[in-house]
Structure formats: structure tokens, C-alpha cells
Amino acid sequence: MYKLLIADDDYEIRNGLCKYFPWDVVGFHVVGSVENGKEALEFIKRHDVDVILCDIKMPIMSGIDLASELSSLNSKVNIIFFSAYKDFLFAQKALETGVRRYILKSTNYQELIQAFTHIKEELDQQQHSAAKQGQDMSGKIISTIKAYVATHYRDATLEDLAKLVHMNPDYLSKFFKKNAGVLFSEYLTQVRMEHAANYLNDIQYKTYEISDMVGYSNSFNFTRAFKNYFGMTPRDFRNQKYADNEQLENSLE
């Protein structure tokens, strides 16, 4: 349900729209009603609103002035003018302030339902596009983080990555978990352990050297992390590799 605010200085019209029009049928829920543009502006500052159905001529602040103010604030609230005045000048001003539609109060019941059905479809498309853009952006950020870790796994930190992608470290931690499906610390450990396993295949590297190469200043901590990840110590891992290679060579002779 999209949140709808109704702004009209005529009590009967305002009350009738709030109580007797089947908004839920077209996907809207009336979250409030106000008498003028100033009250509407204050309401929007305190509550979430998707659409305003707004009269043009109201005391204190008109619908045109409200639309101009919201435009200057870069508000995402959609404004629909609902007026008794079929005047080109009003329609022109409405378009200039970014108003989505101009509906006459003489519009009948079915026409109003049809108009808001179209509005809902447009909002659905906007929401879908925004969600897709958000997913695309999230994917790019995760790719950036993983690319950085792939080459800087030895000394990569959440703080460094937060600066790289312009996020707060705490927020980035939650963002990474949500979009990558794993904690950043777990992902970093995974990358380090896979590199450590590759280094262990090369006998020129000592365990303590590999420990430092993958970001562990303490070889004991490295051994413990490696065992937690692979279920065996670096030494046992290397010995098993040797045994597997020797067995493979013997089978080929």
C-alpha cells in the first residue's frame, strides 16, 4: 500500500475522500488529511508519504506553493492536484513545479479510480527501477571489495575498505553480510586460507613465512585459523599433499 495524504480546505470533500473512497482497492492507504499546504508540509516532515492529493487554492499555503517548496527540498513525494478549476494557467504552473497529474473535482468515481490505478502502476515501475539500480550498485560495491581483498588480503581491513567505498565501517559490515551472505571477517579469512594452502604447495616457504604472507604476525594464530578452516594443521596439510602426490606418481609408473 502506498501512503496517501489528502490536503483540501473543504471539509466535506476532504472527509468524503478519506472515508468513502475505496483507496485500498487501488493500492493506497490514507495516512492523514490536512486543510492547507503548510499543514501538509509539516505532516510530510514527520511522516512517510508517497503521494499527496492536493487542492490548488487553499489558505495560508496554496497547492502551487506547496509543490514549489517540496521541489526545492528535492522531495520524492508525488503530488496530484485535485482542483475545481479547469484553468490552463494552473495546469502550466503545476507542470513547472513537477506535479504528476491535474485531476478535476468534476471527475466521476470511475475516472478517479482509473487515474489512481495508473498512478500506482507508475509508482510500482519506479520502485522496481529503484530496487534494480540499488541491486546493481550493491553488486558493484561487493565486486570492488572482493577485488581489493584479492590483491591486499595480507593487510586488508574493514576500515580501509570503508574509505574505499565511502561508507561507515559499521554500516559496511552489515552491508557486506547482507549482500555477500558472509561476514567480512569470514570472507577475509577464507581468502587468506586459500592463498595459504597454495603457498604450502611450494616447499620453499616455511610455515612462519606463509603466516606473515597472508597477514598473520603470530604463526600460532595462523595455525589455529588454518586448522579451523581445513580441519588440519599447515604441517599435516603439506604432508598430506606430499603423500597424495607420491601416490599419484606411483600409480602412473
PDB file of C-alpha atoms in Angstrom:
ATOM      1  CA  MET A   1       0.000   0.000   0.000  1.00  0.00           C
ATOM      2  CA  TYR A   2       1.276   3.456  -0.905  1.00  0.00           C
ATOM      3  CA  LYS A   3       0.828   6.166   1.719  1.00  0.00           C
ATOM      4  CA  LEU A   4      -1.556   8.951   0.678  1.00  0.00           C
ATOM      5  CA  LEU A   5      -2.020  12.390   2.251  1.00  0.00           C
ATOM      6  CA  ILE A   6      -5.097  14.441   1.369  1.00  0.00           C
ATOM      7  CA  ALA A   7      -4.873  18.237   1.502  1.00  0.00           C
ATOM      8  CA  ASP A   8      -8.062  20.279   0.933  1.00  0.00           C
ATOM      9  CA  ASP A   9      -9.603  23.198   2.812  1.00  0.00           C
ATOM     10  CA  ASP A  10     -13.130  21.950   2.035  1.00  0.00           C
ATOM     11  CA  TYR A  11     -14.086  19.683   4.949  1.00  0.00           C
ATOM     12  CA  GLU A  12     -16.822  17.772   3.106  1.00  0.00           C
ATOM     13  CA  ILE A  13     -14.555  16.929   0.175  1.00  0.00           C
ATOM     14  CA  ARG A  14     -11.657  16.054   2.472  1.00  0.00           C
ATOM     15  CA  ASN A  15     -13.797  13.904   4.750  1.00  0.00           C
ATOM     16  CA  GLY A  16     -15.573  12.226   1.840  1.00  0.00           C
ATOM     17  CA  LEU A  17     -12.299  11.302   0.146  1.00  0.00           C
ATOM     18  CA  CYS A  18     -10.843   9.949   3.382  1.00  0.00           C
ATOM     19  CA  LYS A  19     -13.813   7.880   4.488  1.00  0.00           C
ATOM     20  CA  TYR A  20     -15.788   6.844   1.448  1.00  0.00           C
ATOM     21  CA  PHE A  21     -13.403   6.336  -1.450  1.00  0.00           C
ATOM     22  CA  PRO A  22     -12.072   2.735  -1.673  1.00  0.00           C
ATOM     23  CA  TRP A  23      -8.368   3.613  -1.669  1.00  0.00           C
ATOM     24  CA  ASP A  24      -7.316   0.104  -0.672  1.00  0.00           C
ATOM     25  CA  VAL A  25      -8.794  -1.241  -3.914  1.00  0.00           C
ATOM     26  CA  VAL A  26      -6.293   0.821  -5.936  1.00  0.00           C
ATOM     27  CA  GLY A  27      -3.353   0.203  -3.595  1.00  0.00           C
ATOM     28  CA  PHE A  28      -3.360   3.286  -1.355  1.00  0.00           C
ATOM     29  CA  HIS A  29      -3.790   3.954   2.342  1.00  0.00           C
ATOM     30  CA  VAL A  30      -4.771   7.397   3.663  1.00  0.00           C
ATOM     31  CA  VAL A  31      -2.259   8.303   6.384  1.00  0.00           C
ATOM     32  CA  GLY A  32      -3.586  11.790   7.073  1.00  0.00           C
ATOM     33  CA  SER A  33      -5.672  14.769   5.987  1.00  0.00           C
ATOM     34  CA  VAL A  34      -4.862  18.484   6.307  1.00  0.00           C
ATOM     35  CA  GLU A  35      -6.504  21.810   5.475  1.00  0.00           C
ATOM     36  CA  ASN A  36      -3.676  23.662   3.711  1.00  0.00           C
ATOM     37  CA  GLY A  37      -0.228  23.421   2.218  1.00  0.00           C
ATOM     38  CA  LYS A  38       1.574  24.445   5.394  1.00  0.00           C
ATOM     39  CA  GLU A  39      -0.039  21.634   7.383  1.00  0.00           C
ATOM     40  CA  ALA A  40       0.799  19.246   4.544  1.00  0.00           C
ATOM     41  CA  LEU A  41       4.449  20.313   4.608  1.00  0.00           C
ATOM     42  CA  GLU A  42       4.680  19.816   8.367  1.00  0.00           C
ATOM     43  CA  PHE A  43       2.995  16.416   8.085  1.00  0.00           C
ATOM     44  CA  ILE A  44       5.470  15.278   5.408  1.00  0.00           C
ATOM     45  CA  LYS A  45       8.401  16.294   7.593  1.00  0.00           C
ATOM     46  CA  ARG A  46       7.154  14.000  10.362  1.00  0.00           C
ATOM     47  CA  HIS A  47       5.670  11.078   8.420  1.00  0.00           C
ATOM     48  CA  ASP A  48       6.360   8.918   5.369  1.00  0.00           C
ATOM     49  CA  VAL A  49       4.177   9.942   2.442  1.00  0.00           C
ATOM     50  CA  ASP A  50       4.274   8.624  -1.119  1.00  0.00           C
ATOM     51  CA  VAL A  51       1.526  10.719  -2.723  1.00  0.00           C
ATOM     52  CA  ILE A  52      -0.371  13.926  -1.912  1.00  0.00           C
ATOM     53  CA  LEU A  53      -3.821  14.506  -3.372  1.00  0.00           C
ATOM     54  CA  CYS A  54      -3.862  18.269  -3.069  1.00  0.00           C
ATOM     55  CA  ASP A  55      -6.244  21.129  -3.784  1.00  0.00           C
ATOM     56  CA  ILE A  56      -4.676  24.130  -5.519  1.00  0.00           C
ATOM     57  CA  LYS A  57      -6.455  27.047  -3.829  1.00  0.00           C
ATOM     58  CA  MET A  58      -6.020  26.758  -0.061  1.00  0.00           C
ATOM     59  CA  PRO A  59      -5.475  29.351   2.680  1.00  0.00           C
ATOM     60  CA  ILE A  60      -2.049  30.059   4.265  1.00  0.00           C
ATOM     61  CA  MET A  61      -0.166  27.998   1.662  1.00  0.00           C
ATOM     62  CA  SER A  62      -1.600  27.024  -1.731  1.00  0.00           C
ATOM     63  CA  GLY A  63      -1.039  23.777  -3.540  1.00  0.00           C
ATOM     64  CA  ILE A  64       1.255  25.535  -6.028  1.00  0.00           C
ATOM     65  CA  ASP A  65       3.385  26.965  -3.187  1.00  0.00           C
ATOM     66  CA  LEU A  66       3.497  23.549  -1.508  1.00  0.00           C
ATOM     67  CA  ALA A  67       4.645  21.915  -4.747  1.00  0.00           C
ATOM     68  CA  SER A  68       7.346  24.577  -5.203  1.00  0.00           C
ATOM     69  CA  GLU A  69       8.578  24.100  -1.643  1.00  0.00           C
ATOM     70  CA  LEU A  70       8.748  20.317  -1.983  1.00  0.00           C
ATOM     71  CA  SER A  71      10.560  20.703  -5.307  1.00  0.00           C
ATOM     72  CA  SER A  72      13.183  22.958  -3.687  1.00  0.00           C
ATOM     73  CA  LEU A  73      13.658  20.318  -0.972  1.00  0.00           C
ATOM     74  CA  ASN A  74      14.144  17.590  -3.628  1.00  0.00           C
ATOM     75  CA  SER A  75      11.262  15.696  -2.055  1.00  0.00           C
ATOM     76  CA  LYS A  76      10.326  12.359  -3.618  1.00  0.00           C
ATOM     77  CA  VAL A  77       6.669  12.791  -2.681  1.00  0.00           C
ATOM     78  CA  ASN A  78       4.408  12.674  -5.728  1.00  0.00           C
ATOM     79  CA  ILE A  79       1.862  15.493  -5.939  1.00  0.00           C
ATOM     80  CA  ILE A  80      -1.523  15.105  -7.618  1.00  0.00           C
ATOM     81  CA  PHE A  81      -3.572  18.293  -7.944  1.00  0.00           C
ATOM     82  CA  PHE A  82      -7.286  17.854  -7.346  1.00  0.00           C
ATOM     83  CA  SER A  83      -8.992  21.108  -8.304  1.00  0.00           C
ATOM     84  CA  ALA A  84     -12.335  22.568  -9.283  1.00  0.00           C
ATOM     85  CA  TYR A  85     -10.570  24.987 -11.640  1.00  0.00           C
ATOM     86  CA  LYS A  86     -10.112  23.946 -15.236  1.00  0.00           C
ATOM     87  CA  ASP A  87      -7.564  26.644 -15.964  1.00  0.00           C
ATOM     88  CA  PHE A  88      -4.575  26.394 -18.295  1.00  0.00           C
ATOM     89  CA  LEU A  89      -2.512  28.708 -16.080  1.00  0.00           C
ATOM     90  CA  PHE A  90      -2.966  26.401 -13.088  1.00  0.00           C
ATOM     91  CA  ALA A  91      -2.087  23.366 -15.200  1.00  0.00           C
ATOM     92  CA  GLN A  92       1.029  25.119 -16.518  1.00  0.00           C
ATOM     93  CA  LYS A  93       2.192  26.065 -13.024  1.00  0.00           C
ATOM     94  CA  ALA A  94       1.534  22.513 -11.880  1.00  0.00           C
ATOM     95  CA  LEU A  95       3.844  21.121 -14.562  1.00  0.00           C
ATOM     96  CA  GLU A  96       6.531  23.688 -13.711  1.00  0.00           C
ATOM     97  CA  THR A  97       6.610  22.512 -10.091  1.00  0.00           C
ATOM     98  CA  GLY A  98       6.854  18.832 -11.004  1.00  0.00           C
ATOM     99  CA  VAL A  99       3.250  17.869 -10.269  1.00  0.00           C
ATOM    100  CA  ARG A 100       2.450  14.449 -11.706  1.00  0.00           C
ATOM    101  CA  ARG A 101      -1.248  14.933 -12.542  1.00  0.00           C
ATOM    102  CA  TYR A 102      -4.001  17.507 -12.580  1.00  0.00           C
ATOM    103  CA  ILE A 103      -7.383  15.950 -11.783  1.00  0.00           C
ATOM    104  CA  LEU A 104     -10.621  17.935 -11.849  1.00  0.00           C
ATOM    105  CA  LYS A 105     -13.054  17.602  -8.943  1.00  0.00           C
ATOM    106  CA  SER A 106     -15.774  17.122 -11.520  1.00  0.00           C
ATOM    107  CA  THR A 107     -14.129  13.778 -12.347  1.00  0.00           C
ATOM    108  CA  ASN A 108     -16.507  10.899 -11.677  1.00  0.00           C
ATOM    109  CA  TYR A 109     -15.908   7.902  -9.413  1.00  0.00           C
ATOM    110  CA  GLN A 110     -14.663   5.531 -12.124  1.00  0.00           C
ATOM    111  CA  GLU A 111     -12.351   8.136 -13.646  1.00  0.00           C
ATOM    112  CA  LEU A 112     -10.749   8.767 -10.245  1.00  0.00           C
ATOM    113  CA  ILE A 113     -10.218   5.037  -9.741  1.00  0.00           C
ATOM    114  CA  GLN A 114      -8.706   4.770 -13.206  1.00  0.00           C
ATOM    115  CA  ALA A 115      -6.426   7.751 -12.580  1.00  0.00           C
ATOM    116  CA  PHE A 116      -5.063   6.305  -9.325  1.00  0.00           C
ATOM    117  CA  THR A 117      -4.720   2.852 -10.855  1.00  0.00           C
ATOM    118  CA  HIS A 118      -2.355   4.408 -13.409  1.00  0.00           C
ATOM    119  CA  ILE A 119      -0.550   6.310 -10.665  1.00  0.00           C
ATOM    120  CA  LYS A 120       0.001   3.072  -8.746  1.00  0.00           C
ATOM    121  CA  GLU A 121       1.380   1.383 -11.869  1.00  0.00           C
ATOM    122  CA  GLU A 122       3.836   4.255 -12.338  1.00  0.00           C
ATOM    123  CA  LEU A 123       4.898   4.071  -8.682  1.00  0.00           C
ATOM    124  CA  ASP A 124       5.362   0.298  -8.990  1.00  0.00           C
ATOM    125  CA  GLN A 125       7.629   0.825 -12.013  1.00  0.00           C
ATOM    126  CA  GLN A 126       9.604   3.494 -10.166  1.00  0.00           C
ATOM    127  CA  GLN A 127      10.010   1.210  -7.174  1.00  0.00           C
ATOM    128  CA  HIS A 128      11.126  -1.678  -9.384  1.00  0.00           C
ATOM    129  CA  SER A 129      13.649   0.514 -11.201  1.00  0.00           C
ATOM    130  CA  ALA A 130      14.984   1.914  -7.933  1.00  0.00           C
ATOM    131  CA  ALA A 131      15.338  -1.593  -6.498  1.00  0.00           C
ATOM    132  CA  LYS A 132      17.175  -2.791  -9.615  1.00  0.00           C
ATOM    133  CA  GLN A 133      19.512   0.203  -9.517  1.00  0.00           C
ATOM    134  CA  GLY A 134      20.137  -0.480  -5.849  1.00  0.00           C
ATOM    135  CA  GLN A 135      20.957  -4.118  -6.577  1.00  0.00           C
ATOM    136  CA  ASP A 136      23.286  -3.128  -9.404  1.00  0.00           C
ATOM    137  CA  MET A 137      25.072  -0.618  -7.175  1.00  0.00           C
ATOM    138  CA  SER A 138      25.324  -3.135  -4.329  1.00  0.00           C
ATOM    139  CA  GLY A 139      26.808  -5.667  -6.745  1.00  0.00           C
ATOM    140  CA  LYS A 140      29.431  -3.171  -7.907  1.00  0.00           C
ATOM    141  CA  ILE A 141      30.407  -2.333  -4.331  1.00  0.00           C
ATOM    142  CA  ILE A 142      30.757  -6.007  -3.385  1.00  0.00           C
ATOM    143  CA  SER A 143      32.843  -6.630  -6.520  1.00  0.00           C
ATOM    144  CA  THR A 144      35.084  -3.689  -5.626  1.00  0.00           C
ATOM    145  CA  ILE A 145      35.597  -5.054  -2.120  1.00  0.00           C
ATOM    146  CA  LYS A 146      36.382  -8.566  -3.330  1.00  0.00           C
ATOM    147  CA  ALA A 147      38.795  -7.268  -5.971  1.00  0.00           C
ATOM    148  CA  TYR A 148      40.613  -5.253  -3.318  1.00  0.00           C
ATOM    149  CA  VAL A 149      40.812  -8.227  -0.938  1.00  0.00           C
ATOM    150  CA  ALA A 150      42.087 -10.461  -3.751  1.00  0.00           C
ATOM    151  CA  THR A 151      45.268  -8.352  -4.006  1.00  0.00           C
ATOM    152  CA  HIS A 152      45.523  -6.867  -0.495  1.00  0.00           C
ATOM    153  CA  TYR A 153      44.467  -9.865   1.617  1.00  0.00           C
ATOM    154  CA  ARG A 154      47.636  -9.610   3.705  1.00  0.00           C
ATOM    155  CA  ASP A 155      46.729  -6.262   5.265  1.00  0.00           C
ATOM    156  CA  ALA A 156      43.142  -5.546   4.191  1.00  0.00           C
ATOM    157  CA  THR A 157      40.949  -4.035   6.906  1.00  0.00           C
ATOM    158  CA  LEU A 158      37.289  -3.107   7.108  1.00  0.00           C
ATOM    159  CA  GLU A 159      38.309   0.491   7.846  1.00  0.00           C
ATOM    160  CA  ASP A 160      40.397   0.722   4.647  1.00  0.00           C
ATOM    161  CA  LEU A 161      37.554  -0.689   2.587  1.00  0.00           C
ATOM    162  CA  ALA A 162      35.053   1.682   4.211  1.00  0.00           C
ATOM    163  CA  LYS A 163      37.157   4.582   2.951  1.00  0.00           C
ATOM    164  CA  LEU A 164      37.436   2.962  -0.465  1.00  0.00           C
ATOM    165  CA  VAL A 165      33.651   2.678  -0.942  1.00  0.00           C
ATOM    166  CA  HIS A 166      32.774   5.771   1.119  1.00  0.00           C
ATOM    167  CA  MET A 167      30.818   4.015   3.845  1.00  0.00           C
ATOM    168  CA  ASN A 168      30.839   3.910   7.615  1.00  0.00           C
ATOM    169  CA  PRO A 169      32.729   0.757   8.792  1.00  0.00           C
ATOM    170  CA  ASP A 170      29.801  -0.460  10.915  1.00  0.00           C
ATOM    171  CA  TYR A 171      27.359   0.050   8.051  1.00  0.00           C
ATOM    172  CA  LEU A 172      29.744  -1.619   5.597  1.00  0.00           C
ATOM    173  CA  SER A 173      29.991  -4.658   7.862  1.00  0.00           C
ATOM    174  CA  LYS A 174      26.194  -5.094   7.787  1.00  0.00           C
ATOM    175  CA  PHE A 175      26.036  -4.244   4.075  1.00  0.00           C
ATOM    176  CA  PHE A 176      28.637  -6.903   3.213  1.00  0.00           C
ATOM    177  CA  LYS A 177      26.881  -9.573   5.289  1.00  0.00           C
ATOM    178  CA  LYS A 178      23.541  -8.779   3.642  1.00  0.00           C
ATOM    179  CA  ASN A 179      24.825  -8.714   0.056  1.00  0.00           C
ATOM    180  CA  ALA A 180      27.664 -11.261   0.161  1.00  0.00           C
ATOM    181  CA  GLY A 181      25.991 -13.691   2.551  1.00  0.00           C
ATOM    182  CA  VAL A 182      29.012 -13.885   4.851  1.00  0.00           C
ATOM    183  CA  LEU A 183      30.723 -11.698   7.440  1.00  0.00           C
ATOM    184  CA  PHE A 184      33.623  -9.667   6.061  1.00  0.00           C
ATOM    185  CA  SER A 185      35.998 -11.194   8.618  1.00  0.00           C
ATOM    186  CA  GLU A 186      34.959 -14.683   7.492  1.00  0.00           C
ATOM    187  CA  TYR A 187      35.427 -13.774   3.836  1.00  0.00           C
ATOM    188  CA  LEU A 188      38.887 -12.326   4.500  1.00  0.00           C
ATOM    189  CA  THR A 189      39.854 -15.474   6.415  1.00  0.00           C
ATOM    190  CA  GLN A 190      38.596 -17.613   3.535  1.00  0.00           C
ATOM    191  CA  VAL A 191      40.748 -15.723   1.002  1.00  0.00           C
ATOM    192  CA  ARG A 192      43.789 -15.874   3.280  1.00  0.00           C
ATOM    193  CA  MET A 193      43.406 -19.594   3.910  1.00  0.00           C
ATOM    194  CA  GLU A 194      43.068 -20.418   0.205  1.00  0.00           C
ATOM    195  CA  HIS A 195      46.243 -18.482  -0.527  1.00  0.00           C
ATOM    196  CA  ALA A 196      47.986 -20.150   2.404  1.00  0.00           C
ATOM    197  CA  ALA A 197      47.069 -23.568   1.005  1.00  0.00           C
ATOM    198  CA  ASN A 198      48.598 -22.618  -2.347  1.00  0.00           C
ATOM    199  CA  TYR A 199      51.783 -21.403  -0.659  1.00  0.00           C
ATOM    200  CA  LEU A 200      52.055 -24.679   1.282  1.00  0.00           C
ATOM    201  CA  ASN A 201      52.334 -26.496  -2.027  1.00  0.00           C
ATOM    202  CA  ASP A 202      55.664 -24.761  -2.527  1.00  0.00           C
ATOM    203  CA  ILE A 203      58.329 -26.269  -0.242  1.00  0.00           C
ATOM    204  CA  GLN A 204      60.499 -23.154  -0.394  1.00  0.00           C
ATOM    205  CA  TYR A 205      58.164 -21.405   2.075  1.00  0.00           C
ATOM    206  CA  LYS A 206      58.321 -22.093   5.799  1.00  0.00           C
ATOM    207  CA  THR A 207      55.072 -22.077   7.780  1.00  0.00           C
ATOM    208  CA  TYR A 208      56.005 -18.913   9.673  1.00  0.00           C
ATOM    209  CA  GLU A 209      56.775 -17.197   6.344  1.00  0.00           C
ATOM    210  CA  ILE A 210      53.412 -18.189   4.934  1.00  0.00           C
ATOM    211  CA  SER A 211      51.797 -16.952   8.123  1.00  0.00           C
ATOM    212  CA  ASP A 212      53.235 -13.491   7.543  1.00  0.00           C
ATOM    213  CA  MET A 213      52.475 -13.577   3.809  1.00  0.00           C
ATOM    214  CA  VAL A 214      48.769 -13.997   4.437  1.00  0.00           C
ATOM    215  CA  GLY A 215      48.504 -11.415   7.199  1.00  0.00           C
ATOM    216  CA  TYR A 216      49.226 -13.230  10.469  1.00  0.00           C
ATOM    217  CA  SER A 217      52.071 -11.768  12.534  1.00  0.00           C
ATOM    218  CA  ASN A 218      51.715 -14.649  15.000  1.00  0.00           C
ATOM    219  CA  SER A 219      52.270 -18.115  13.498  1.00  0.00           C
ATOM    220  CA  PHE A 220      50.290 -19.737  16.338  1.00  0.00           C
ATOM    221  CA  ASN A 221      47.198 -17.723  15.389  1.00  0.00           C
ATOM    222  CA  PHE A 222      47.758 -18.668  11.757  1.00  0.00           C
ATOM    223  CA  THR A 223      47.997 -22.378  12.596  1.00  0.00           C
ATOM    224  CA  ARG A 224      44.822 -22.211  14.665  1.00  0.00           C
ATOM    225  CA  ALA A 225      42.931 -20.352  11.904  1.00  0.00           C
ATOM    226  CA  PHE A 226      44.190 -22.805   9.294  1.00  0.00           C
ATOM    227  CA  LYS A 227      43.114 -25.808  11.348  1.00  0.00           C
ATOM    228  CA  ASN A 228      39.688 -24.305  11.946  1.00  0.00           C
ATOM    229  CA  TYR A 229      39.284 -23.792   8.204  1.00  0.00           C
ATOM    230  CA  PHE A 230      40.781 -27.014   6.787  1.00  0.00           C
ATOM    231  CA  GLY A 231      40.453 -29.338   9.778  1.00  0.00           C
ATOM    232  CA  MET A 232      44.217 -29.945   9.952  1.00  0.00           C
ATOM    233  CA  THR A 233      47.402 -28.043  10.735  1.00  0.00           C
ATOM    234  CA  PRO A 234      49.533 -26.496   7.951  1.00  0.00           C
ATOM    235  CA  ARG A 235      52.123 -29.241   8.513  1.00  0.00           C
ATOM    236  CA  ASP A 236      49.555 -32.034   8.208  1.00  0.00           C
ATOM    237  CA  PHE A 237      48.114 -30.327   5.133  1.00  0.00           C
ATOM    238  CA  ARG A 238      51.533 -30.196   3.484  1.00  0.00           C
ATOM    239  CA  ASN A 239      52.364 -33.784   4.435  1.00  0.00           C
ATOM    240  CA  GLN A 240      49.070 -34.991   3.029  1.00  0.00           C
ATOM    241  CA  LYS A 241      49.776 -33.172  -0.234  1.00  0.00           C
ATOM    242  CA  TYR A 242      53.156 -34.852  -0.456  1.00  0.00           C
ATOM    243  CA  ALA A 243      51.608 -38.246   0.230  1.00  0.00           C
ATOM    244  CA  ASP A 244      48.880 -37.672  -2.376  1.00  0.00           C
ATOM    245  CA  ASN A 245      51.453 -36.597  -4.973  1.00  0.00           C
ATOM    246  CA  GLU A 246      53.676 -39.579  -4.240  1.00  0.00           C
ATOM    247  CA  GLN A 247      50.739 -41.946  -4.537  1.00  0.00           C
ATOM    248  CA  LEU A 248      49.741 -40.343  -7.860  1.00  0.00           C
ATOM    249  CA  GLU A 249      53.299 -40.723  -9.200  1.00  0.00           C
ATOM    250  CA  ASN A 250      53.430 -44.377  -8.179  1.00  0.00           C
ATOM    251  CA  SER A 251      50.134 -45.084  -9.887  1.00  0.00           C
ATOM    252  CA  LEU A 252      51.434 -43.596 -13.115  1.00  0.00           C
ATOM    253  CA  GLU A 253      54.606 -45.729 -13.171  1.00  0.00           C
TER     254      GLU A 253
END
